[in-house]
CSV table of C-alpha atoms in Angstrom, one decimal:
chain,number,residue,atom,x,y,z
Y,1,THR,CA,-19.0,18.4,-12.4
Y,2,THR,CA,-18.8,18.4,-16.2
Y,3,ASP,CA,-15.3,20.0,-16.0
Y,4,LEU,CA,-14.3,17.3,-13.6
Y,5,LEU,CA,-15.2,14.5,-15.9
Y,6,ALA,CA,-13.6,16.2,-18.9
Y,7,ASP,CA,-10.4,16.9,-17.1
Y,8,ALA,CA,-10.2,13.4,-15.6
Y,9,LEU,CA,-10.6,11.9,-19.1
Y,10,ALA,CA,-7.9,14.3,-20.5
Y,11,ILE,CA,-5.4,13.3,-17.8
Y,12,ALA,CA,-6.1,9.6,-18.2
Y,13,GLN,CA,-5.2,9.8,-21.9
Y,14,HIS,CA,-1.4,9.7,-21.5
Y,15,HIS,CA,0.7,7.0,-19.8
Y,16,ASP,CA,3.1,9.8,-18.7
Y,17,ALA,CA,0.5,10.6,-15.9
Y,18,VAL,CA,1.7,7.5,-14.0
Y,19,SER,CA,4.6,5.7,-15.6
Y,20,GLY,CA,7.7,7.8,-14.9
Y,21,THR,CA,8.3,8.2,-18.7
Y,22,GLN,CA,8.2,12.0,-18.3
Y,23,ARG,CA,10.3,14.9,-17.2
Y,24,GLN,CA,10.2,16.0,-13.6
Y,25,HIS,CA,8.3,19.2,-14.4
Y,26,VAL,CA,5.7,17.2,-16.4
Y,27,ALA,CA,5.3,14.8,-13.4
Y,28,ALA,CA,4.9,17.9,-11.2
Y,29,ASP,CA,2.2,19.3,-13.6
Y,30,TYR,CA,0.3,16.0,-13.6
Y,31,ALA,CA,0.4,15.9,-9.8
Y,32,LEU,CA,-1.0,19.4,-9.7
Y,33,ARG,CA,-3.8,18.6,-12.1
Y,34,LEU,CA,-4.7,15.4,-10.3
Y,35,SER,CA,-4.8,17.3,-7.0
Y,36,ILE,CA,-7.0,20.0,-8.5
Y,37,GLY,CA,-9.3,17.2,-9.8
Y,38,TYR,CA,-9.4,15.6,-6.4
Y,39,LEU,CA,-10.4,18.9,-4.8
Y,40,GLN,CA,-13.3,19.2,-7.2
Y,41,ALA,CA,-14.4,15.6,-6.5
Y,42,GLU,CA,-14.1,16.2,-2.8
Y,43,LYS,CA,-16.6,19.1,-3.0
Y,44,VAL,CA,-19.1,16.9,-5.0
Y,45,VAL,CA,-18.7,14.1,-2.4
Y,46,ALA,CA,-19.0,16.5,0.5
Y,47,SER,CA,-22.2,18.0,-0.8
Y,48,SER,CA,-23.6,14.5,-1.5
Y,49,LEU,CA,-22.9,13.2,1.9
Y,50,SER,CA,-24.3,16.4,3.4
Y,51,PHE,CA,-27.5,15.9,1.5
Y,52,LEU,CA,-27.7,12.2,2.4
Y,53,SER,CA,-27.1,12.8,6.1
Y,54,ALA,CA,-29.7,15.6,6.2
Y,55,ALA,CA,-32.2,13.4,4.4
Y,56,LYS,CA,-31.6,10.6,7.0
Y,57,SER,CA,-32.3,12.9,9.9
Y,58,SER,CA,-35.3,14.7,8.3
Y,59,THR,CA,-37.7,13.0,10.6
Y,60,GLU,CA,-35.8,14.1,13.6
Y,61,LYS,CA,-34.1,17.4,14.2
Y,62,LYS,CA,-33.7,19.5,11.1
Y,63,ASN,CA,-30.1,19.3,10.0
Y,64,PRO,CA,-28.9,22.5,8.3
Y,65,GLY,CA,-26.3,20.7,6.2
Y,66,THR,CA,-23.1,19.4,7.6
Y,67,LYS,CA,-19.7,20.3,6.2
Y,68,PHE,CA,-17.6,17.2,5.6
Y,69,GLN,CA,-13.8,17.1,5.2
Y,70,GLN,CA,-11.7,14.5,3.6
Y,71,CYS,CA,-8.1,13.5,4.2
Y,72,PRO,CA,-6.3,12.8,0.9
Y,73,LEU,CA,-3.0,12.4,2.8
Y,74,LEU,CA,-4.2,9.5,5.0
Y,75,ASN,CA,-1.6,7.3,3.3
Y,76,ILE,CA,1.1,9.2,5.2
Y,77,SER,CA,-1.1,9.3,8.3
Y,78,TYR,CA,-1.8,13.0,8.0
Y,79,CYS,CA,-5.4,14.1,8.7
Y,80,PRO,CA,-6.0,17.5,10.3
Y,81,ALA,CA,-9.7,16.7,10.7
Y,82,SER,CA,-9.1,13.6,12.9
Y,83,GLU,CA,-5.9,14.8,14.6
Y,84,ALA,CA,-7.2,18.1,15.9
Y,85,ARG,CA,-7.8,17.9,19.6
Y,86,LEU,CA,-11.6,17.8,20.1
Y,87,SER,CA,-12.8,20.8,21.8
Y,88,SER,CA,-14.8,20.3,25.0
Y,89,GLY,CA,-18.1,18.4,24.5
Y,90,LYS,CA,-17.5,17.7,20.8
Y,91,SER,CA,-17.1,14.4,19.0
Y,92,LEU,CA,-15.6,13.5,15.7
Y,93,VAL,CA,-18.0,12.0,13.2
Y,94,VAL,CA,-16.6,9.6,10.6
Y,95,VAL,CA,-18.7,8.8,7.6
Y,96,VAL,CA,-17.5,5.6,5.8
Y,97,TYR,CA,-18.8,5.3,2.2
Y,98,ASN,CA,-18.8,2.0,0.3
Y,99,SER,CA,-18.9,2.3,-3.5
Y,100,ILE,CA,-19.2,-1.4,-4.2
Y,101,GLY,CA,-22.4,-3.3,-4.5
Y,102,TRP,CA,-21.8,-5.7,-1.6
Y,103,LYS,CA,-21.5,-5.3,2.1
Y,104,ARG,CA,-18.0,-4.8,3.5
Y,105,GLU,CA,-16.5,-5.1,6.9
Y,106,GLU,CA,-13.1,-3.5,6.9
Y,107,VAL,CA,-10.6,-2.1,9.3
Y,108,VAL,CA,-10.3,1.7,8.8
Y,109,ARG,CA,-7.4,3.7,10.4
Y,110,VAL,CA,-7.4,7.4,11.3
Y,111,PRO,CA,-4.6,9.3,13.1
Y,112,VAL,CA,-5.5,10.7,16.4
Y,113,SER,CA,-3.7,12.9,18.9
Y,114,SER,CA,-5.3,11.5,22.0
Y,115,GLU,CA,-5.0,8.0,23.3
Y,116,ASN,CA,-8.2,8.2,25.4
Y,117,VAL,CA,-10.7,7.8,22.6
Y,118,ILE,CA,-13.6,5.4,22.0
Y,119,VAL,CA,-15.6,4.6,18.9
Y,120,LYS,CA,-19.4,4.3,18.8
Y,121,ASP,CA,-21.6,3.2,16.0
Y,122,SER,CA,-24.8,4.9,14.9
Y,123,SER,CA,-26.9,3.1,17.6
Y,124,GLY,CA,-24.5,4.5,20.2
Y,125,LYS,CA,-22.9,1.1,20.9
Y,126,GLU,CA,-19.2,1.1,21.4
Y,127,VAL,CA,-17.3,-0.9,18.8
Y,128,VAL,CA,-14.0,-2.6,19.3
Y,129,SER,CA,-11.1,-0.4,18.4
Y,130,GLN,CA,-7.3,-0.6,18.5
Y,131,LEU,CA,-4.8,2.1,19.2
Y,132,LEU,CA,-1.4,1.8,17.4
Y,133,PRO,CA,1.8,3.8,17.7
Y,134,LEU,CA,3.0,5.8,14.7
Y,135,SER,CA,6.4,4.5,13.8
Y,136,ASP,CA,9.3,7.0,13.8
Y,137,ILE,CA,9.7,6.5,10.1
Y,138,THR,CA,6.1,7.3,9.4
Y,139,LEU,CA,6.3,10.4,11.5
Y,140,ARG,CA,9.5,11.5,9.7
Y,141,ILE,CA,7.9,11.0,6.2
Y,142,ARG,CA,4.7,12.6,7.2
Y,143,ASN,CA,6.4,15.7,8.6
Y,144,GLU,CA,8.8,16.0,5.7
Y,145,TYR,CA,6.1,15.7,3.0
Y,146,VAL,CA,3.6,18.0,4.7
Y,147,LYS,CA,6.3,20.6,5.0
Y,148,ALA,CA,7.4,20.1,1.4
Y,149,TYR,CA,4.0,20.1,-0.2
Y,150,LEU,CA,1.8,22.2,2.1
Y,151,GLY,CA,4.7,24.5,3.2
Y,152,LYS,CA,4.0,24.1,6.9
Y,153,SER,CA,4.7,21.8,9.8
Y,154,PRO,CA,1.8,19.7,10.9
Y,155,ARG,CA,-0.1,21.7,13.5
Y,156,ASP,CA,-1.4,18.9,15.5
Y,157,THR,CA,0.9,16.0,15.9
Y,158,ALA,CA,-0.8,12.6,15.8
Y,159,LYS,CA,0.9,10.1,18.0
Y,160,HIS,CA,-1.4,7.2,17.4
Y,161,VAL,CA,-3.5,5.6,14.8
Y,162,LEU,CA,-7.0,4.5,15.8
Y,163,ALA,CA,-8.3,1.4,14.0
Y,164,PHE,CA,-11.8,0.0,14.1
Y,165,THR,CA,-13.9,-2.3,11.9
Y,166,ALA,CA,-16.4,-0.4,9.8
Y,167,SER,CA,-19.4,-2.4,8.6
Y,168,VAL,CA,-20.8,-0.6,5.5
Y,169,PRO,CA,-23.8,-1.6,3.4
Y,170,PRO,CA,-23.7,-2.0,-0.4
Y,171,LEU,CA,-23.4,1.4,-2.2
Y,172,GLY,CA,-24.1,3.1,1.1
Y,173,PHE,CA,-22.6,4.6,4.2
Y,174,THR,CA,-22.2,4.1,7.9
Y,175,THR,CA,-21.4,6.7,10.5
Y,176,TYR,CA,-19.2,6.3,13.5
Y,177,VAL,CA,-18.5,8.7,16.4
Y,178,ILE,CA,-15.1,9.1,18.0
Y,179,SER,CA,-15.0,10.8,21.3
Y,180,ASP,CA,-12.4,11.6,23.8
Y,181,THR,CA,-13.2,10.1,27.2
Y,182,GLY,CA,-10.8,12.5,28.9
Y,183,ARG,CA,-9.5,9.8,31.0
Y,184,THR,CA,-6.9,7.2,30.5
Y,185,ALA,CA,-9.1,4.3,29.6
Y,186,ARG,CA,-6.3,2.2,28.0
Y,187,GLY,CA,-2.9,2.5,26.5
Y,188,PRO,CA,-1.9,1.5,23.0
Y,189,SER,CA,-2.2,-2.1,22.1
Y,190,SER,CA,0.4,-4.3,23.6
Y,191,SER,CA,3.6,-4.0,21.8
Y,192,TYR,CA,7.2,-4.8,22.2
Y,193,VAL,CA,10.4,-4.0,20.5
Y,194,THR,CA,13.0,-6.6,19.7
Y,195,SER,CA,16.4,-6.0,18.1
Y,196,GLY,CA,18.5,-8.5,16.3
Y,197,SER,CA,20.1,-9.1,13.0
Y,198,THR,CA,16.8,-10.2,11.5
P,1,ASN,CA,18.4,-14.6,17.9
P,2,GLN,CA,14.8,-14.7,19.1
P,3,ASN,CA,12.1,-16.4,17.0
P,4,VAL,CA,8.8,-14.6,17.0
P,5,GLU,CA,5.4,-15.8,15.7
P,6,VAL,CA,2.7,-13.4,14.8
P,7,GLY,CA,-0.9,-14.1,13.8
P,8,GLN,CA,-3.8,-15.9,15.5
P,9,GLY,CA,-5.6,-17.4,12.5
P,10,ASN,CA,-4.6,-19.7,9.6
P,11,LEU,CA,-1.7,-17.5,8.5
P,12,LYS,CA,1.4,-17.1,10.6
P,13,LEU,CA,4.3,-14.7,10.3
P,14,LEU,CA,7.5,-16.1,11.5
P,15,TYR,CA,10.5,-13.8,12.3
P,16,SER,CA,13.9,-15.1,12.9
P,17,GLU,CA,17.5,-14.2,12.1
P,18,GLU,CA,16.9,-15.3,8.6
P,19,GLY,CA,14.1,-12.8,8.0
P,20,MET,CA,10.4,-13.0,7.6
P,21,LYS,CA,8.4,-16.1,6.5
P,22,MET,CA,4.7,-16.5,6.0
P,23,SER,CA,3.3,-19.9,6.7
P,24,ARG,CA,-0.1,-21.5,6.2
P,25,PHE,CA,-1.4,-25.0,6.8
P,26,LEU,CA,-3.7,-26.0,4.0
P,27,SER,CA,-4.2,-29.4,5.6
P,28,THR,CA,-2.5,-31.2,8.4
P,29,SER,CA,0.2,-32.5,6.1
P,30,ASN,CA,0.5,-29.5,3.7
P,31,GLU,CA,2.2,-26.4,5.1
P,32,VAL,CA,3.2,-23.8,2.6
P,33,THR,CA,6.0,-21.3,3.6
P,34,ALA,CA,6.9,-18.2,1.7
P,35,GLU,CA,10.0,-16.2,2.6
P,36,GLN,CA,10.2,-12.5,1.9
P,37,SER,CA,13.3,-10.6,0.9
P,38,TYR,CA,14.4,-7.4,-0.8
P,39,ALA,CA,17.0,-6.8,-3.5
P,40,TYR,CA,17.9,-4.3,-6.2
P,41,TYR,CA,18.9,-4.7,-9.8
P,42,ILE,CA,21.8,-2.6,-11.0
P,43,GLY,CA,20.6,-0.5,-13.9
P,44,SER,CA,22.9,-0.9,-16.9
P,45,ASN,CA,25.0,2.2,-17.7
P,46,GLY,CA,25.6,1.1,-21.2
P,47,THR,CA,29.0,0.4,-22.7
P,48,ASP,CA,31.0,1.6,-25.8
P,49,LYS,CA,29.9,-1.5,-27.7
P,50,ASP,CA,26.3,-1.6,-26.3
P,51,PRO,CA,25.3,1.9,-25.4
P,52,GLN,CA,21.7,1.1,-24.3
P,53,ALA,CA,21.4,2.2,-20.7
P,54,SER,CA,18.6,1.3,-18.3
P,55,GLY,CA,16.2,4.3,-18.0
P,56,ALA,CA,12.6,5.4,-17.8
P,57,TYR,CA,11.5,3.2,-20.7
P,58,VAL,CA,14.2,0.6,-20.8
P,59,PHE,CA,14.6,-2.0,-18.0
P,60,ARG,CA,18.0,-3.5,-18.6
P,61,PRO,CA,19.5,-4.9,-15.4
P,62,ASP,CA,23.2,-5.6,-15.0
P,63,GLY,CA,23.2,-7.9,-12.1
P,64,GLU,CA,21.2,-8.1,-8.8
P,65,ARG,CA,22.2,-7.4,-5.2
P,66,PRO,CA,20.4,-8.6,-2.1
P,67,ILE,CA,19.5,-6.0,0.5
P,68,LYS,CA,20.4,-7.2,3.9
P,69,SER,CA,19.4,-5.4,7.0
P,70,GLU,CA,22.1,-3.0,8.3
P,71,GLY,CA,23.4,-3.8,11.7
P,72,GLU,CA,20.7,-4.4,14.4
P,73,ALA,CA,17.4,-4.4,12.7
P,74,GLN,CA,14.6,-3.1,14.9
P,75,LEU,CA,11.3,-5.1,15.0
P,76,THR,CA,8.2,-3.7,16.7
P,77,ILE,CA,5.3,-6.1,17.2
P,78,VAL,CA,1.9,-4.7,18.0
P,79,ARG,CA,-0.9,-7.2,19.0
P,80,GLY,CA,-4.5,-6.1,19.3
P,81,PRO,CA,-8.1,-7.3,19.1
P,82,LEU,CA,-8.5,-6.5,15.4
P,83,PHE,CA,-5.1,-7.3,13.9
P,84,ASP,CA,-1.4,-7.9,14.7
P,85,GLU,CA,1.2,-5.8,13.0
P,86,VAL,CA,5.0,-5.9,12.7
P,87,HIS,CA,7.1,-2.8,12.0
P,88,GLN,CA,10.4,-3.6,10.4
P,89,GLU,CA,13.2,-1.2,9.4
P,90,LEU,CA,15.6,-3.1,7.1
P,91,ASN,CA,17.8,-0.1,6.6
P,92,SER,CA,17.6,3.7,6.5
P,93,TRP,CA,15.6,3.6,3.2
P,94,ILE,CA,13.5,0.5,3.4
P,95,SER,CA,10.9,-0.3,6.0
P,96,GLN,CA,7.6,-2.2,6.0
P,97,ILE,CA,4.6,-2.9,8.2
P,98,THR,CA,3.1,-6.4,7.9
P,99,ARG,CA,-0.5,-6.9,9.2
P,100,VAL,CA,-2.5,-10.0,9.8
P,101,TYR,CA,-6.2,-9.4,10.4
P,102,LYS,CA,-8.3,-11.5,12.7
P,103,GLY,CA,-10.5,-13.8,10.6
P,104,LYS,CA,-8.6,-13.1,7.4
P,105,ASP,CA,-6.2,-15.4,5.6
P,106,HIS,CA,-4.0,-12.9,3.9
P,107,ALA,CA,-1.1,-10.7,4.9
P,108,GLU,CA,-1.0,-7.0,4.1
P,109,ILE,CA,2.4,-5.6,3.6
P,110,GLU,CA,2.8,-1.8,3.6
P,111,PHE,CA,6.3,-0.9,2.2
P,112,THR,CA,8.1,2.4,2.4
P,113,VAL,CA,11.1,2.6,0.0
P,114,GLY,CA,13.3,5.7,-0.5
P,115,PRO,CA,15.1,7.9,-0.9
P,116,ILE,CA,17.1,5.3,-2.9
P,117,PRO,CA,20.8,6.2,-2.3
P,118,VAL,CA,22.7,6.8,-5.5
P,119,ASP,CA,25.9,8.3,-4.2
P,120,ASP,CA,27.7,5.3,-5.6
P,121,ASP,CA,26.5,6.3,-9.0
P,122,ILE,CA,24.7,2.9,-9.4
P,123,SER,CA,21.1,3.0,-10.9
P,124,LYS,CA,18.9,0.9,-8.6
P,125,GLU,CA,15.6,-0.9,-9.3
P,126,VAL,CA,14.3,-2.2,-6.0
P,127,ILE,CA,12.4,-5.4,-5.8
P,128,THR,CA,10.8,-7.6,-3.2
P,129,LYS,CA,10.7,-11.4,-3.6
P,130,LEU,CA,8.5,-14.2,-2.2
P,131,THR,CA,10.3,-17.5,-2.3
P,132,THR,CA,8.6,-20.9,-1.8
P,133,THR,CA,9.4,-24.5,-2.7
P,134,MET,CA,6.4,-24.7,-5.0
P,135,LYS,CA,7.1,-26.6,-8.2
P,136,THR,CA,5.7,-24.1,-10.8
P,137,ASN,CA,7.6,-25.3,-13.9
P,138,GLY,CA,8.2,-21.8,-15.2
P,139,THR,CA,4.5,-20.9,-15.2
P,140,PHE,CA,2.8,-18.0,-13.5
P,141,TYR,CA,-0.2,-15.7,-14.1
P,142,THR,CA,-0.5,-12.0,-14.3
P,143,ASP,CA,-3.6,-9.8,-14.8
P,144,SER,CA,-4.3,-8.1,-18.1
P,145,ASN,CA,-4.8,-4.5,-17.1
P,146,GLY,CA,-7.1,-5.6,-14.2
P,147,ARG,CA,-9.0,-8.1,-16.4
P,148,ASP,CA,-8.3,-11.8,-17.0
P,149,PHE,CA,-5.3,-13.4,-15.4
P,150,ILE,CA,-3.2,-14.7,-18.3
P,151,LYS,CA,-0.8,-17.6,-18.3
P,152,ARG,CA,2.9,-16.6,-18.7
P,153,VAL,CA,5.6,-19.1,-19.3
P,154,ARG,CA,9.2,-18.1,-18.6
P,155,ASP,CA,11.3,-17.6,-21.7
P,156,PHE,CA,8.4,-18.6,-23.9
P,157,ARG,CA,5.7,-16.9,-26.1
P,158,THR,CA,2.8,-18.8,-27.5
P,159,ASP,CA,2.8,-17.1,-30.9
P,160,TRP,CA,6.5,-16.7,-31.8
P,161,ASP,CA,9.9,-18.2,-31.2
P,162,LEU,CA,11.4,-16.1,-28.5
P,163,GLN,CA,15.1,-15.3,-28.5
P,164,VAL,CA,16.0,-14.4,-25.0
P,165,TYR,CA,18.4,-11.5,-24.8
P,166,GLN,CA,17.3,-10.1,-21.5
P,167,PRO,CA,16.5,-13.0,-19.1
P,168,VAL,CA,15.1,-10.7,-16.4
P,169,ALA,CA,13.4,-7.9,-18.4
P,170,GLY,CA,12.2,-10.3,-21.1
P,171,ASN,CA,10.1,-12.1,-18.5
P,172,TYR,CA,8.8,-9.0,-16.7
P,173,TYR,CA,5.1,-8.1,-17.0
P,174,PRO,CA,3.0,-5.2,-15.9
P,175,ILE,CA,1.0,-5.9,-12.7
P,176,ASN,CA,-2.1,-3.8,-12.2
P,177,LEU,CA,-4.1,-6.1,-10.0
P,178,GLY,CA,-2.0,-9.2,-9.2
P,179,ILE,CA,0.2,-12.1,-10.0
P,180,TYR,CA,-0.1,-15.7,-8.8
P,181,MET,CA,1.5,-19.1,-9.2
P,182,GLN,CA,0.3,-22.6,-8.4
P,183,ASP,CA,1.4,-26.2,-8.3
P,184,LYS,CA,-0.4,-29.4,-7.5
P,185,THR,CA,-0.8,-28.7,-3.8
P,186,SER,CA,-1.0,-24.9,-3.4
P,187,GLU,CA,-1.5,-21.5,-4.9
P,188,LEU,CA,0.2,-18.2,-3.9
P,189,SER,CA,-1.5,-15.0,-4.9
P,190,VAL,CA,-0.1,-11.4,-4.6
P,191,LEU,CA,-2.4,-8.4,-5.2
P,192,VAL,CA,-1.1,-4.8,-5.5
P,193,ASP,CA,-2.6,-1.4,-4.8
P,194,ARG,CA,-0.7,0.3,-7.7
P,195,ALA,CA,0.9,-0.6,-11.0
P,196,VAL,CA,4.2,-2.3,-10.6
P,197,GLY,CA,6.4,-4.7,-12.6
P,198,GLY,CA,6.5,-8.3,-11.7
P,199,SER,CA,7.7,-11.7,-12.7
P,200,SER,CA,8.6,-15.3,-11.6
P,201,LEU,CA,12.2,-15.8,-12.6
P,202,GLU,CA,12.6,-19.0,-10.7
P,203,ASN,CA,10.2,-21.8,-9.9
P,204,GLY,CA,8.2,-21.1,-6.8
P,205,GLN,CA,9.3,-17.4,-6.7
P,206,ILE,CA,7.4,-14.2,-7.3
P,207,GLU,CA,8.9,-10.7,-7.4
P,208,LEU,CA,7.6,-7.2,-7.7
P,209,MET,CA,9.5,-4.1,-8.6
P,210,LEU,CA,8.6,-1.4,-6.2
P,211,HIS,CA,10.8,1.6,-7.0
P,212,ARG,CA,13.5,2.8,-9.3
P,213,ARG,CA,16.1,5.6,-9.3
P,214,MET,CA,18.4,5.9,-12.3
P,215,ARG,CA,21.7,7.6,-13.1
P,216,HIS,CA,21.4,7.6,-16.9
P,217,ASP,CA,18.8,8.5,-19.5
P,218,ASP,CA,17.9,5.6,-21.9
P,219,ILE,CA,17.8,8.0,-24.9
P,220,ARG,CA,14.3,6.9,-25.8
P,221,GLY,CA,12.7,10.3,-25.8
P,222,VAL,CA,12.4,11.6,-22.3
P,223,GLY,CA,15.8,13.4,-22.4
P,224,GLU,CA,16.0,13.4,-18.6
P,225,VAL,CA,17.2,10.8,-16.0
P,226,LEU,CA,14.5,9.0,-14.1
P,227,ASN,CA,15.5,10.5,-10.7
P,228,GLU,CA,12.4,11.9,-9.0
P,229,THR,CA,13.0,14.2,-6.1
P,230,VAL,CA,11.3,16.0,-3.4
P,231,CYS,CA,12.6,19.5,-2.7
P,232,LEU,CA,12.6,20.9,0.8
P,233,PRO,CA,14.0,24.2,2.0
P,234,ASP,CA,17.3,22.5,2.8
P,235,GLY,CA,17.7,20.8,-0.6
P,236,CYS,CA,16.3,18.1,-2.8
P,237,LYS,CA,16.4,14.4,-2.2
P,238,GLY,CA,15.1,11.2,-3.9
P,239,LEU,CA,11.4,10.3,-3.8
P,240,THR,CA,10.1,8.0,-1.1
P,241,ILE,CA,7.2,5.8,-2.1
P,242,LYS,CA,4.7,4.0,0.1
P,243,GLY,CA,2.3,1.3,-1.0
P,244,LYS,CA,0.8,-2.0,-0.2
P,245,PHE,CA,0.6,-5.5,-1.5
P,246,TYR,CA,-1.3,-8.5,-0.2
P,247,VAL,CA,-0.4,-12.1,-0.1
P,248,GLN,CA,-2.6,-15.2,0.3
P,249,ILE,CA,-1.8,-18.9,0.2
P,250,ASP,CA,-4.7,-21.2,-0.9
P,251,LYS,CA,-5.3,-24.7,-2.2
P,252,PRO,CA,-5.1,-24.9,-6.0
P,253,GLY,CA,-8.0,-23.1,-7.6
P,254,GLU,CA,-9.3,-21.6,-4.4
P,255,GLY,CA,-7.5,-18.2,-4.7
P,256,ALA,CA,-9.6,-17.0,-7.7
P,257,LYS,CA,-12.5,-15.8,-5.5
P,258,TRP,CA,-10.2,-13.8,-3.2
P,259,ARG,CA,-8.3,-12.2,-6.2
P,260,ARG,CA,-11.6,-11.0,-7.7
P,261,THR,CA,-13.5,-9.8,-4.6
P,262,PHE,CA,-10.5,-8.5,-2.6
P,263,GLY,CA,-9.0,-7.0,-5.8
P,264,GLN,CA,-12.2,-5.1,-6.4
P,265,GLN,CA,-12.0,-3.7,-2.8
P,266,ILE,CA,-8.4,-2.7,-3.1
P,267,TYR,CA,-9.3,-0.5,-6.1
P,268,SER,CA,-12.5,0.8,-4.5
P,269,PRO,CA,-11.3,1.8,-1.1
P,270,LEU,CA,-13.8,2.9,1.6
P,271,LEU,CA,-14.1,6.7,1.5
P,272,LEU,CA,-13.8,8.5,4.8
P,273,ALA,CA,-15.3,11.9,5.5
P,274,PHE,CA,-15.0,13.8,8.7
P,275,THR,CA,-17.1,16.3,10.6
P,276,GLU,CA,-17.8,17.3,14.2
P,277,GLN,CA,-20.9,17.2,16.3
P,278,GLU,CA,-21.9,18.5,19.7
P,279,GLY,CA,-21.8,15.7,22.3
P,280,ASP,CA,-24.6,13.2,21.6
P,281,ASN,CA,-26.5,15.6,19.3
P,282,TRP,CA,-26.6,12.8,16.8
P,283,ILE,CA,-27.0,13.7,13.1
């Protein structure tokens, strides 16, 4: 953790880290260092969330410590953790953490491979969700960049983005469960395509 | 030739042959409309007499060209219980998704720009503009590294006599959080999720610079052309960037709260972490 803070401070010292006023190989080096920093931060966050969720359930069944994954490439709709087809009987748990000191209600979006999914809150109540198509251009960019930077084609191809409203307390977290109903409960939200010289 | 209206709340998105407009009624007699467009500045190559080229450090435009959609632009509209969104592909290298959330008064615009074509050997600095009929009298406001919004007056500085040599670049400011303008009847705010350049070069207009790809070095120390690439097994191509900006129209003075609270949220996004569980074995 101490390395993480020291490295973050060191990287933040120079405007070249973000401004474009650097050579390409320097930009690549900054990207690498920021990525290494993100991986370190991800471990800290994962262990914190594991501790918090274990503490929450201590009065019930003992939780041996859950492993959490993050998706730093959600901006290009790439998230192996949410896209992977859920094996039989399993559900995807999404922990939403709010670092601000006031309550937030925001729409979160995660790519999914199935269109037969529902979202439940921590009391087991289904929450309103919306399924959206991934545009061709999003798919193209996602596949290109994953190939370029991770050296592989996306294993599970997300076809949709699942959106739902997360309600998260100040400086706290809320959990939601996404499960595959296994049946066609609904299609994507109503959509239509129009062409014209707009 | 079909006009389409999107949005079920106070903010409407109107799509027509002329492009996209945002519209908000602030009162029964006060409707504010903002039209969005894309353009690029031609980066200066420098001349024998004036060798300073546009580059990583130097923004020195040599004219502006509007970007019109190529042929039949495709528009996909998705309506749902949480938000409506519109996918637009302006051309092979600019597309955007505009979202209007239920119960919210702002529009979210997610832009994807790149790879900027430079086969014509022209340096391009891509901007998006919001144009209204607001009477802003050369005045607009930009944040100061995320802190106070500071008043900017076109072609003017409070503490020295400004000689305007670069009418565009000389009025550009760094935007880390946002930019807004107001007149007697309304206020239009734009918040960003990343550092960009921005200005108001005409009354009632705001522009943001989203992406740049250059053909010359500005000889200010980098020693390399600003021409970021992504290399795939089949060769390298220009960088594609993806980001968001948010637009809200308010009565004068009423946008400040949104700029502060929503701005804080943009820069502190909700963090998602994923795991699996067996059926209803709730952890």
